[in-house]
């Protein structure tokens, strides 16, 4: 972290805005009795108790049928029965229609003690890898801010993902500044609107070339630029395996001093018969000092052999993988106490350019597009939903490079842009790109094509 009088002043300003935001939220009517999840050091907490994510990725319909499972109240309540049977406390949803109502499902999930981790992007409203500067614009930010505004009111919204698997090799690391800028903007929006400060972070691909660099990058710089957590999709444990054979021991070692909560946003290799033997390791003290659990890919079978259940109309059939996961969860308790977490947390140093593995020239981020700044004071307004025209070729792009601390509420809502005249550079994409790994590509296929070919491309 850069140490200067200015950065100290920024930290004090951010701290003051946090206190004011918390005071405002205390006067707001709660939608349920569920306890919101908070971040302390490198762990999540539910009140005073350590919270471990025990969840699944939930996107009925898969990539070929873009649907909002949280807007489908009956389907949601139908599936909650299985969520409870499995012993889950969290689901991840990859896309929601922000023009729809979600109260019934979110309240039903809360009553069941289940939290939501939400990706804010859709195929038409996401960063375009081919045109990152153009697609990082005010129309895009309005859409994701509308999603954030809609879901921050629910106490069981655990976290927001600003992107998923944008960086999947060395050259694509040029996308990092835009991913980090979106994360910064979402956190600034929550604070400026005095909404509950739902943790915001990134879901990364598990690539050896720059996995650690991306984690460090999302946790370096001034406080306003840093993520609240970091997650990655990990399919390196393929049964039969072990803590050491899978390489998970080395990942724990590499992240031991990491200052943010870390969890698996997807896991569950299906190369062989899945017994979910990794569950026992993931929730043991040899990992919980670094990891806060994870999300199994995925609840619904979509032709990729990763599903726990098969849905046909209103009929839900549990599969062998469902039984295997239930057995693994049933016999695995969370550690007692705090799981040996790092209570102090703290920032990382920004990684140094090391092309081609880490091809980021500067720590500076793109400035928020000027027309989007009004949403910080006026609110995002209505979301366009799945039927919207899209944002990738619309709106006003960023016109400069942000100054450190520009994401603080005081700076972001001031009249100036808090940016230099140097053009922003980098490349970006959002959600899951193609991978040559064992990881599933079904959910990400729509996003891949929208990222590569623009918003107009959809599966038929």
GROMACS .gro file of C-alpha atoms in nm, residues 3-460:
model
  458
    3UNK     CA    1   0.206   0.540   0.229
    4UNK     CA    2   0.143   0.912   0.209
    5UNK     CA    3  -0.049   1.193   0.379
    6UNK     CA    4  -0.304   1.175   0.098
    7UNK     CA    5  -0.362   0.803   0.144
    8UNK     CA    6  -0.409   0.845   0.519
    9UNK     CA    7  -0.663   1.120   0.453
   10UNK     CA    8  -0.841   0.895   0.206
   11UNK     CA    9  -0.855   0.611   0.458
   12UNK     CA   10  -1.005   0.845   0.720
   13UNK     CA   11  -1.265   0.965   0.470
   14UNK     CA   12  -1.357   0.610   0.373
   15UNK     CA   13  -1.380   0.512   0.739
   16UNK     CA   14  -1.614   0.801   0.810
   17UNK     CA   15  -1.837   0.710   0.518
   18UNK     CA   16  -1.849   0.349   0.639
   19UNK     CA   17  -1.967   0.456   0.983
   20UNK     CA   18  -2.232   0.686   0.834
   21UNK     CA   19  -2.346   0.411   0.600
   22UNK     CA   20  -2.373   0.164   0.887
   23UNK     CA   21  -2.576   0.414   1.089
   24UNK     CA   22  -2.816   0.459   0.798
   25UNK     CA   23  -2.853   0.085   0.751
   26UNK     CA   24  -2.936   0.037   1.118
   27UNK     CA   25  -3.254   0.242   1.060
   28UNK     CA   26  -3.358   0.038   0.757
   29UNK     CA   27  -3.621  -0.233   0.786
   30UNK     CA   28  -3.466  -0.579   0.761
   31UNK     CA   29  -3.620  -0.818   0.511
   32UNK     CA   30  -3.551  -1.116   0.738
   33UNK     CA   31  -3.395  -1.230   1.063
   34UNK     CA   32  -3.091  -1.379   0.890
   35UNK     CA   33  -2.758  -1.232   1.001
   36UNK     CA   34  -2.560  -1.053   0.725
   37UNK     CA   35  -2.212  -1.192   0.660
   38UNK     CA   36  -1.917  -0.960   0.727
   39UNK     CA   37  -1.542  -0.969   0.664
   40UNK     CA   38  -1.285  -0.975   0.944
   41UNK     CA   39  -0.922  -1.025   0.849
   42UNK     CA   40  -0.906  -1.307   0.595
   43UNK     CA   41  -1.235  -1.470   0.692
   44UNK     CA   42  -1.612  -1.432   0.678
   45UNK     CA   43  -1.814  -1.401   0.996
   46UNK     CA   44  -2.179  -1.447   1.088
   47UNK     CA   45  -2.200  -1.225   1.392
   48UNK     CA   46  -1.914  -1.340   1.614
   49UNK     CA   47  -1.890  -1.686   1.457
   50UNK     CA   48  -1.663  -1.786   1.169
   51UNK     CA   49  -1.865  -1.854   0.854
   52UNK     CA   50  -1.765  -2.120   0.601
   53UNK     CA   51  -1.933  -2.133   0.261
   54UNK     CA   52  -2.097  -2.471   0.200
   55UNK     CA   53  -2.265  -2.422  -0.131
   56UNK     CA   54  -2.344  -2.508  -0.490
   57UNK     CA   55  -2.347  -2.315  -0.817
   58UNK     CA   56  -2.712  -2.275  -0.916
   59UNK     CA   57  -2.811  -2.194  -1.275
   60UNK     CA   58  -3.102  -2.413  -1.391
   61UNK     CA   59  -3.124  -2.414  -1.769
   62UNK     CA   60  -2.749  -2.389  -1.821
   63UNK     CA   61  -2.585  -2.169  -2.081
   64UNK     CA   62  -2.827  -2.235  -2.367
   65UNK     CA   63  -3.131  -2.103  -2.179
   66UNK     CA   64  -3.053  -1.777  -2.002
   67UNK     CA   65  -3.288  -1.767  -1.705
   68UNK     CA   66  -3.311  -1.603  -1.364
   69UNK     CA   67  -3.359  -1.872  -1.097
   70UNK     CA   68  -3.414  -1.611  -0.824
   71UNK     CA   69  -3.709  -1.461  -1.016
   72UNK     CA   70  -3.862  -1.810  -1.048
   73UNK     CA   71  -4.015  -1.826  -0.701
   74UNK     CA   72  -4.176  -2.168  -0.740
   75UNK     CA   73  -3.863  -2.330  -0.881
   76UNK     CA   74  -3.655  -2.165  -0.611
   77UNK     CA   75  -3.878  -2.293  -0.329
   78UNK     CA   76  -3.882  -2.638  -0.490
   79UNK     CA   77  -3.501  -2.652  -0.489
   80UNK     CA   78  -3.462  -2.512  -0.138
   81UNK     CA   79  -3.581  -2.849  -0.008
   82UNK     CA   80  -3.275  -3.015  -0.162
   83UNK     CA   81  -3.046  -2.732  -0.052
   84UNK     CA   82  -3.152  -2.795   0.307
   85UNK     CA   83  -3.121  -3.172   0.266
   86UNK     CA   84  -2.762  -3.128   0.145
   87UNK     CA   85  -2.681  -2.902   0.439
   88UNK     CA   86  -2.602  -2.599   0.221
   89UNK     CA   87  -2.578  -2.244   0.347
   90UNK     CA   88  -2.494  -2.070   0.016
   91UNK     CA   89  -2.581  -2.076  -0.354
   92UNK     CA   90  -2.409  -1.894  -0.641
   93UNK     CA   91  -2.614  -1.755  -0.929
   94UNK     CA   92  -2.440  -1.645  -1.251
   95UNK     CA   93  -2.701  -1.408  -1.399
   96UNK     CA   94  -3.019  -1.236  -1.280
   97UNK     CA   95  -3.272  -1.018  -1.460
   98UNK     CA   96  -3.255  -0.690  -1.270
   99UNK     CA   97  -3.596  -0.577  -1.399
  100UNK     CA   98  -3.771  -0.865  -1.218
  101UNK     CA   99  -3.891  -0.901  -0.859
  102UNK     CA  100  -3.686  -1.133  -0.636
  103UNK     CA  101  -3.846  -1.087  -0.294
  104UNK     CA  102  -4.026  -1.421  -0.270
  105UNK     CA  103  -3.725  -1.639  -0.348
  106UNK     CA  104  -3.477  -1.431  -0.146
  107UNK     CA  105  -3.705  -1.436   0.157
  108UNK     CA  106  -3.758  -1.812   0.121
  109UNK     CA  107  -3.382  -1.863   0.102
  110UNK     CA  108  -3.336  -1.645   0.411
  111UNK     CA  109  -3.594  -1.843   0.605
  112UNK     CA  110  -3.396  -2.157   0.516
  113UNK     CA  111  -3.072  -1.994   0.633
  114UNK     CA  112  -2.927  -1.981   0.281
  115UNK     CA  113  -2.714  -1.697   0.142
  116UNK     CA  114  -2.659  -1.580  -0.218
  117UNK     CA  115  -2.331  -1.510  -0.397
  118UNK     CA  116  -2.427  -1.320  -0.712
  119UNK     CA  117  -2.249  -1.249  -1.041
  120UNK     CA  118  -2.370  -0.904  -1.151
  121UNK     CA  119  -2.299  -0.946  -1.526
  122UNK     CA  120  -2.508  -1.089  -1.809
  123UNK     CA  121  -2.398  -1.179  -2.163
  124UNK     CA  122  -2.518  -0.843  -2.300
  125UNK     CA  123  -2.407  -0.633  -2.004
  126UNK     CA  124  -2.046  -0.724  -1.944
  127UNK     CA  125  -1.698  -0.615  -2.040
  128UNK     CA  126  -1.598  -0.717  -2.392
  129UNK     CA  127  -1.250  -0.866  -2.417
  130UNK     CA  128  -1.208  -0.735  -2.771
  131UNK     CA  129  -1.313  -0.377  -2.683
  132UNK     CA  130  -1.243  -0.328  -2.312
  133UNK     CA  131  -1.218   0.050  -2.316
  134UNK     CA  132  -1.543   0.091  -2.508
  135UNK     CA  133  -1.737  -0.165  -2.308
  136UNK     CA  134  -1.630  -0.014  -1.973
  137UNK     CA  135  -1.888   0.264  -2.003
  138UNK     CA  136  -2.168   0.439  -1.817
  139UNK     CA  137  -2.444   0.220  -1.967
  140UNK     CA  138  -2.269  -0.091  -1.838
  141UNK     CA  139  -2.215   0.058  -1.493
  142UNK     CA  140  -2.579   0.168  -1.470
  143UNK     CA  141  -2.687  -0.190  -1.533
  144UNK     CA  142  -2.464  -0.351  -1.274
  145UNK     CA  143  -2.531  -0.073  -1.022
  146UNK     CA  144  -2.905  -0.141  -1.065
  147UNK     CA  145  -2.840  -0.508  -0.985
  148UNK     CA  146  -2.631  -0.418  -0.682
  149UNK     CA  147  -2.896  -0.174  -0.559
  150UNK     CA  148  -3.169  -0.436  -0.594
  151UNK     CA  149  -2.985  -0.713  -0.408
  152UNK     CA  150  -2.798  -0.516  -0.139
  153UNK     CA  151  -3.127  -0.479   0.049
  154UNK     CA  152  -3.141  -0.852   0.120
  155UNK     CA  153  -2.957  -0.954   0.436
  156UNK     CA  154  -2.878  -1.293   0.281
  157UNK     CA  155  -2.688  -1.148  -0.015
  158UNK     CA  156  -2.345  -1.267   0.094
  159UNK     CA  157  -2.129  -1.128  -0.187
  160UNK     CA  158  -2.113  -0.986  -0.540
  161UNK     CA  159  -1.877  -1.110  -0.813
  162UNK     CA  160  -1.755  -0.830  -1.039
  163UNK     CA  161  -1.632  -1.083  -1.295
  164UNK     CA  162  -1.560  -1.450  -1.354
  165UNK     CA  163  -1.245  -1.603  -1.508
  166UNK     CA  164  -1.146  -1.297  -1.710
  167UNK     CA  165  -0.775  -1.384  -1.682
  168UNK     CA  166  -0.703  -1.738  -1.803
  169UNK     CA  167  -0.347  -1.706  -1.936
  170UNK     CA  168  -0.058  -1.461  -1.948
  171UNK     CA  169  -0.167  -1.232  -2.235
  172UNK     CA  170  -0.519  -1.193  -2.097
  173UNK     CA  171  -0.374  -1.044  -1.778
  174UNK     CA  172  -0.400  -0.710  -1.961
  175UNK     CA  173  -0.769  -0.730  -1.868
  176UNK     CA  174  -0.690  -0.692  -1.498
  177UNK     CA  175  -0.713  -0.309  -1.470
  178UNK     CA  176  -1.071  -0.309  -1.601
  179UNK     CA  177  -1.180  -0.593  -1.375
  180UNK     CA  178  -1.033  -0.412  -1.077
  181UNK     CA  179  -1.194  -0.083  -1.182
  182UNK     CA  180  -1.539  -0.246  -1.192
  183UNK     CA  181  -1.479  -0.395  -0.847
  184UNK     CA  182  -1.376  -0.052  -0.717
  185UNK     CA  183  -1.683   0.113  -0.872
  186UNK     CA  184  -1.923  -0.138  -0.716
  187UNK     CA  185  -1.775  -0.083  -0.370
  188UNK     CA  186  -1.789   0.294  -0.418
  189UNK     CA  187  -2.153   0.274  -0.526
  190UNK     CA  188  -2.254   0.078  -0.215
  191UNK     CA  189  -2.087   0.331   0.011
  192UNK     CA  190  -2.205   0.640  -0.174
  193UNK     CA  191  -2.567   0.518  -0.167
  194UNK     CA  192  -2.533   0.417   0.201
  195UNK     CA  193  -2.641   0.063   0.117
  196UNK     CA  194  -2.530  -0.237   0.320
  197UNK     CA  195  -2.168  -0.293   0.224
  198UNK     CA  196  -2.203  -0.637   0.071
  199UNK     CA  197  -1.853  -0.780   0.007
  200UNK     CA  198  -1.739  -0.739  -0.356
  201UNK     CA  199  -1.471  -0.955  -0.518
  202UNK     CA  200  -1.363  -1.154  -0.820
  203UNK     CA  201  -1.391  -1.518  -0.931
  204UNK     CA  202  -1.065  -1.619  -1.102
  205UNK     CA  203  -0.954  -1.905  -1.324
  206UNK     CA  204  -0.712  -2.145  -1.161
  207UNK     CA  205  -0.410  -2.091  -1.386
  208UNK     CA  206  -0.053  -2.143  -1.265
  209UNK     CA  207   0.089  -1.860  -1.477
  210UNK     CA  208  -0.063  -1.577  -1.275
  211UNK     CA  209  -0.306  -1.709  -1.011
  212UNK     CA  210  -0.107  -1.556  -0.727
  213UNK     CA  211  -0.036  -1.234  -0.919
  214UNK     CA  212  -0.407  -1.180  -0.984
  215UNK     CA  213  -0.488  -1.237  -0.617
  216UNK     CA  214  -0.219  -0.990  -0.512
  217UNK     CA  215  -0.335  -0.737  -0.771
  218UNK     CA  216  -0.694  -0.743  -0.644
  219UNK     CA  217  -0.562  -0.675  -0.292
  220UNK     CA  218  -0.305  -0.402  -0.360
  221UNK     CA  219  -0.317  -0.025  -0.373
  222UNK     CA  220  -0.529   0.216  -0.174
  223UNK     CA  221  -0.819   0.087   0.036
  224UNK     CA  222  -1.081   0.198  -0.216
  225UNK     CA  223  -0.907   0.001  -0.494
  226UNK     CA  224  -0.888  -0.330  -0.309
  227UNK     CA  225  -1.137  -0.617  -0.321
  228UNK     CA  226  -1.321  -0.747  -0.017
  229UNK     CA  227  -1.235  -1.112  -0.101
  230UNK     CA  228  -1.083  -1.329  -0.372
  231UNK     CA  229  -1.214  -1.659  -0.515
  232UNK     CA  230  -1.109  -1.900  -0.784
  233UNK     CA  231  -1.252  -2.199  -0.967
  234UNK     CA  232  -1.046  -2.507  -0.885
  235UNK     CA  233  -1.076  -2.850  -1.049
  236UNK     CA  234  -0.732  -2.979  -0.956
  237UNK     CA  235  -0.860  -3.237  -0.702
  238UNK     CA  236  -0.987  -3.531  -0.909
  239UNK     CA  237  -1.087  -3.834  -0.702
  240UNK     CA  238  -0.908  -4.045  -0.603
  241UNK     CA  239  -0.664  -3.783  -0.478
  242UNK     CA  240  -0.528  -3.621  -0.162
  243UNK     CA  241  -0.430  -3.288  -0.009
  244UNK     CA  242  -0.077  -3.326  -0.146
  245UNK     CA  243  -0.146  -3.511  -0.472
  246UNK     CA  244  -0.393  -3.243  -0.579
  247UNK     CA  245  -0.144  -2.966  -0.504
  248UNK     CA  246  -0.381  -2.805  -0.255
  249UNK     CA  247  -0.105  -2.810   0.007
  250UNK     CA  248   0.105  -2.580  -0.210
  251UNK     CA  249  -0.186  -2.343  -0.271
  252UNK     CA  250  -0.241  -2.314   0.103
  253UNK     CA  251   0.130  -2.243   0.145
  254UNK     CA  252   0.128  -1.976  -0.128
  255UNK     CA  253  -0.174  -1.798   0.020
  256UNK     CA  254  -0.086  -1.831   0.388
  257UNK     CA  255  -0.012  -1.460   0.429
  258UNK     CA  256  -0.296  -1.340   0.203
  259UNK     CA  257  -0.503  -1.072   0.375
  260UNK     CA  258  -0.849  -1.129   0.222
  261UNK     CA  259  -1.106  -1.409   0.257
  262UNK     CA  260  -1.036  -1.677  -0.003
  263UNK     CA  261  -1.281  -1.943  -0.122
  264UNK     CA  262  -1.349  -2.178  -0.413
  265UNK     CA  263  -1.614  -2.032  -0.642
  266UNK     CA  264  -1.633  -2.364  -0.830
  267UNK     CA  265  -1.493  -2.708  -0.748
  268UNK     CA  266  -1.572  -3.073  -0.812
  269UNK     CA  267  -1.364  -3.235  -1.088
  270UNK     CA  268  -1.561  -3.507  -1.269
  271UNK     CA  269  -1.278  -3.675  -1.459
  272UNK     CA  270  -1.345  -3.987  -1.252
  273UNK     CA  271  -1.633  -4.088  -1.026
  274UNK     CA  272  -1.695  -3.802  -0.788
  275UNK     CA  273  -1.682  -3.887  -0.419
  276UNK     CA  274  -1.609  -3.530  -0.309
  277UNK     CA  275  -1.320  -3.641  -0.093
  278UNK     CA  276  -1.188  -3.284  -0.108
  279UNK     CA  277  -1.470  -3.171   0.124
  280UNK     CA  278  -1.295  -3.324   0.425
  281UNK     CA  279  -0.974  -3.135   0.344
  282UNK     CA  280  -1.144  -2.805   0.260
  283UNK     CA  281  -1.313  -2.780   0.600
  284UNK     CA  282  -1.016  -2.901   0.805
  285UNK     CA  283  -0.776  -2.677   0.995
  286UNK     CA  284  -0.499  -2.753   0.747
  287UNK     CA  285  -0.696  -2.530   0.507
  288UNK     CA  286  -0.932  -2.309   0.710
  289UNK     CA  287  -0.656  -2.071   0.816
  290UNK     CA  288  -0.658  -1.964   0.449
  291UNK     CA  289  -0.984  -2.085   0.290
  292UNK     CA  290  -1.345  -2.012   0.383
  293UNK     CA  291  -1.509  -2.307   0.205
  294UNK     CA  292  -1.643  -2.328  -0.146
  295UNK     CA  293  -1.918  -2.386  -0.401
  296UNK     CA  294  -1.966  -2.718  -0.582
  297UNK     CA  295  -2.024  -2.705  -0.957
  298UNK     CA  296  -2.317  -2.750  -1.012
  299UNK     CA  297  -2.671  -2.814  -0.892
  300UNK     CA  298  -2.850  -2.884  -1.222
  301UNK     CA  299  -2.736  -3.134  -1.482
  302UNK     CA  300  -2.704  -2.957  -1.818
  303UNK     CA  301  -2.544  -3.227  -2.032
  304UNK     CA  302  -2.194  -3.178  -1.892
  305UNK     CA  303  -2.200  -3.451  -1.623
  306UNK     CA  304  -2.152  -3.201  -1.340
  307UNK     CA  305  -2.511  -3.190  -1.218
  308UNK     CA  306  -2.632  -3.307  -0.878
  309UNK     CA  307  -2.994  -3.327  -0.993
  310UNK     CA  308  -3.180  -3.355  -1.322
  311UNK     CA  309  -3.481  -3.127  -1.365
  312UNK     CA  310  -3.761  -3.210  -1.607
  313UNK     CA  311  -4.056  -2.975  -1.575
  314UNK     CA  312  -4.152  -2.979  -1.208
  315UNK     CA  313  -3.982  -3.312  -1.149
  316UNK     CA  314  -3.642  -3.313  -0.979
  317UNK     CA  315  -3.441  -3.635  -0.975
  318UNK     CA  316  -3.136  -3.659  -0.751
  319UNK     CA  317  -2.830  -3.818  -0.912
  320UNK     CA  318  -2.539  -4.022  -0.776
  321UNK     CA  319  -2.329  -3.707  -0.732
  322UNK     CA  320  -2.601  -3.564  -0.508
  323UNK     CA  321  -2.577  -3.864  -0.277
  324UNK     CA  322  -2.197  -3.849  -0.277
  325UNK     CA  323  -2.193  -3.479  -0.185
  326UNK     CA  324  -2.452  -3.525   0.087
  327UNK     CA  325  -2.247  -3.805   0.237
  328UNK     CA  326  -1.930  -3.594   0.226
  329UNK     CA  327  -2.099  -3.295   0.392
  330UNK     CA  328  -2.276  -3.508   0.654
  331UNK     CA  329  -1.950  -3.655   0.782
  332UNK     CA  330  -1.751  -3.328   0.774
  333UNK     CA  331  -1.793  -3.069   1.047
  334UNK     CA  332  -1.644  -2.721   1.050
  335UNK     CA  333  -1.349  -2.671   1.285
  336UNK     CA  334  -1.431  -2.546   1.632
  337UNK     CA  335  -1.330  -2.191   1.721
  338UNK     CA  336  -1.203  -1.951   1.457
  339UNK     CA  337  -1.030  -2.203   1.228
  340UNK     CA  338  -0.692  -2.033   1.278
  341UNK     CA  339  -0.778  -1.739   1.053
  342UNK     CA  340  -0.557  -1.433   1.005
  343UNK     CA  341  -0.732  -1.166   1.212
  344UNK     CA  342  -0.520  -0.874   1.089
  345UNK     CA  343  -0.558  -0.917   0.712
  346UNK     CA  344  -0.390  -0.638   0.518
  347UNK     CA  345  -0.294  -0.530   0.167
  348UNK     CA  346  -0.062  -0.712  -0.071
  349UNK     CA  347   0.214  -0.553  -0.273
  350UNK     CA  348   0.120  -0.500  -0.637
  351UNK     CA  349   0.283  -0.762  -0.863
  352UNK     CA  350   0.562  -0.643  -1.091
  353UNK     CA  351   0.518  -0.679  -1.468
  354UNK     CA  352   0.656  -1.012  -1.584
  355UNK     CA  353   0.542  -1.060  -1.942
  356UNK     CA  354   0.406  -1.278  -2.080
  357UNK     CA  355   0.278  -1.429  -1.753
  358UNK     CA  356   0.175  -1.100  -1.592
  359UNK     CA  357   0.144  -0.829  -1.857
  360UNK     CA  358   0.019  -0.530  -1.657
  361UNK     CA  359   0.227  -0.213  -1.705
  362UNK     CA  360   0.103   0.003  -1.420
  363UNK     CA  361  -0.085  -0.007  -1.090
  364UNK     CA  362  -0.311   0.278  -1.209
  365UNK     CA  363  -0.675   0.197  -1.291
  366UNK     CA  364  -0.914   0.342  -1.549
  367UNK     CA  365  -1.116   0.634  -1.413
  368UNK     CA  366  -1.491   0.582  -1.375
  369UNK     CA  367  -1.665   0.708  -1.693
  370UNK     CA  368  -1.779   1.062  -1.613
  371UNK     CA  369  -2.153   1.016  -1.692
  372UNK     CA  370  -2.168   0.723  -1.447
  373UNK     CA  371  -2.075   0.942  -1.151
  374UNK     CA  372  -2.434   1.069  -1.124
  375UNK     CA  373  -2.547   0.721  -1.017
  376UNK     CA  374  -2.344   0.760  -0.699
  377UNK     CA  375  -2.564   1.050  -0.587
  378UNK     CA  376  -2.891   0.985  -0.771
  379UNK     CA  377  -2.909   0.605  -0.762
  380UNK     CA  378  -2.893   0.364  -1.054
  381UNK     CA  379  -3.260   0.366  -1.148
  382UNK     CA  380  -3.442   0.080  -1.317
  383UNK     CA  381  -3.249  -0.210  -1.466
  384UNK     CA  382  -3.311  -0.308  -1.828
  385UNK     CA  383  -3.304  -0.680  -1.750
  386UNK     CA  384  -3.245  -0.960  -1.997
  387UNK     CA  385  -3.447  -0.776  -2.265
  388UNK     CA  386  -3.220  -0.470  -2.262
  389UNK     CA  387  -3.025  -0.366  -2.571
  390UNK     CA  388  -2.687  -0.430  -2.410
  391UNK     CA  389  -2.396  -0.209  -2.315
  392UNK     CA  390  -2.089  -0.331  -2.499
  393UNK     CA  391  -2.121  -0.085  -2.788
  394UNK     CA  392  -2.303   0.192  -2.606
  395UNK     CA  393  -2.237   0.478  -2.370
  396UNK     CA  394  -1.937   0.689  -2.280
  397UNK     CA  395  -1.608   0.515  -2.202
  398UNK     CA  396  -1.344   0.606  -1.947
  399UNK     CA  397  -1.139   0.902  -2.057
  400UNK     CA  398  -0.841   0.880  -1.827
  401UNK     CA  399  -0.649   0.710  -1.552
  402UNK     CA  400  -0.774   0.729  -1.195
  403UNK     CA  401  -0.569   0.883  -0.918
  404UNK     CA  402  -0.510   0.666  -0.607
  405UNK     CA  403  -0.798   0.720  -0.365
  406UNK     CA  404  -1.043   0.834  -0.634
  407UNK     CA  405  -1.279   0.554  -0.541
  408UNK     CA  406  -1.345   0.697  -0.196
  409UNK     CA  407  -1.695   0.840  -0.160
  410UNK     CA  408  -1.569   1.195  -0.105
  411UNK     CA  409  -1.352   1.188  -0.417
  412UNK     CA  410  -1.592   0.996  -0.639
  413UNK     CA  411  -1.889   1.222  -0.567
  414UNK     CA  412  -1.688   1.546  -0.606
  415UNK     CA  413  -1.725   1.755  -0.919
  416UNK     CA  414  -1.391   1.651  -1.070
  417UNK     CA  415  -1.302   1.320  -1.226
  418UNK     CA  416  -0.998   1.254  -1.007
  419UNK     CA  417  -0.815   1.129  -1.313
  420UNK     CA  418  -0.518   1.219  -1.526
  421UNK     CA  419  -0.525   1.288  -1.899
  422UNK     CA  420  -0.340   0.967  -1.980
  423UNK     CA  421  -0.560   0.725  -2.169
  424UNK     CA  422  -0.653   0.404  -1.990
  425UNK     CA  423  -0.500   0.095  -2.139
  426UNK     CA  424  -0.561  -0.274  -2.090
  427UNK     CA  425  -0.795  -0.543  -2.205
  428UNK     CA  426  -1.098  -0.688  -2.038
  429UNK     CA  427  -1.356  -0.955  -2.057
  430UNK     CA  428  -1.606  -1.079  -1.806
  431UNK     CA  429  -1.740  -1.413  -1.693
  432UNK     CA  430  -1.600  -1.745  -1.808
  433UNK     CA  431  -1.366  -1.760  -2.112
  434UNK     CA  432  -1.279  -2.085  -2.290
  435UNK     CA  433  -1.035  -2.308  -2.102
  436UNK     CA  434  -0.825  -2.607  -2.195
  437UNK     CA  435  -0.872  -2.769  -1.854
  438UNK     CA  436  -1.107  -3.012  -1.686
  439UNK     CA  437  -1.320  -2.719  -1.570
  440UNK     CA  438  -1.677  -2.707  -1.708
  441UNK     CA  439  -1.758  -2.458  -1.980
  442UNK     CA  440  -2.135  -2.491  -1.998
  443UNK     CA  441  -2.242  -2.195  -1.784
  444UNK     CA  442  -1.975  -1.973  -1.933
  445UNK     CA  443  -2.042  -2.048  -2.299
  446UNK     CA  444  -2.293  -1.767  -2.349
  447UNK     CA  445  -2.059  -1.521  -2.188
  448UNK     CA  446  -1.760  -1.640  -2.389
  449UNK     CA  447  -1.939  -1.580  -2.714
  450UNK     CA  448  -2.077  -1.243  -2.606
  451UNK     CA  449  -1.727  -1.144  -2.495
  452UNK     CA  450  -1.555  -1.257  -2.812
  453UNK     CA  451  -1.819  -1.154  -3.067
  454UNK     CA  452  -2.017  -0.881  -2.893
  455UNK     CA  453  -2.357  -0.849  -2.730
  456UNK     CA  454  -2.558  -0.956  -3.032
  457UNK     CA  455  -2.448  -1.318  -3.032
  458UNK     CA  456  -2.677  -1.558  -2.846
  459UNK     CA  457  -2.734  -1.932  -2.856
  460UNK     CA  458  -3.029  -2.034  -3.067
   0.00000   0.00000   0.00000
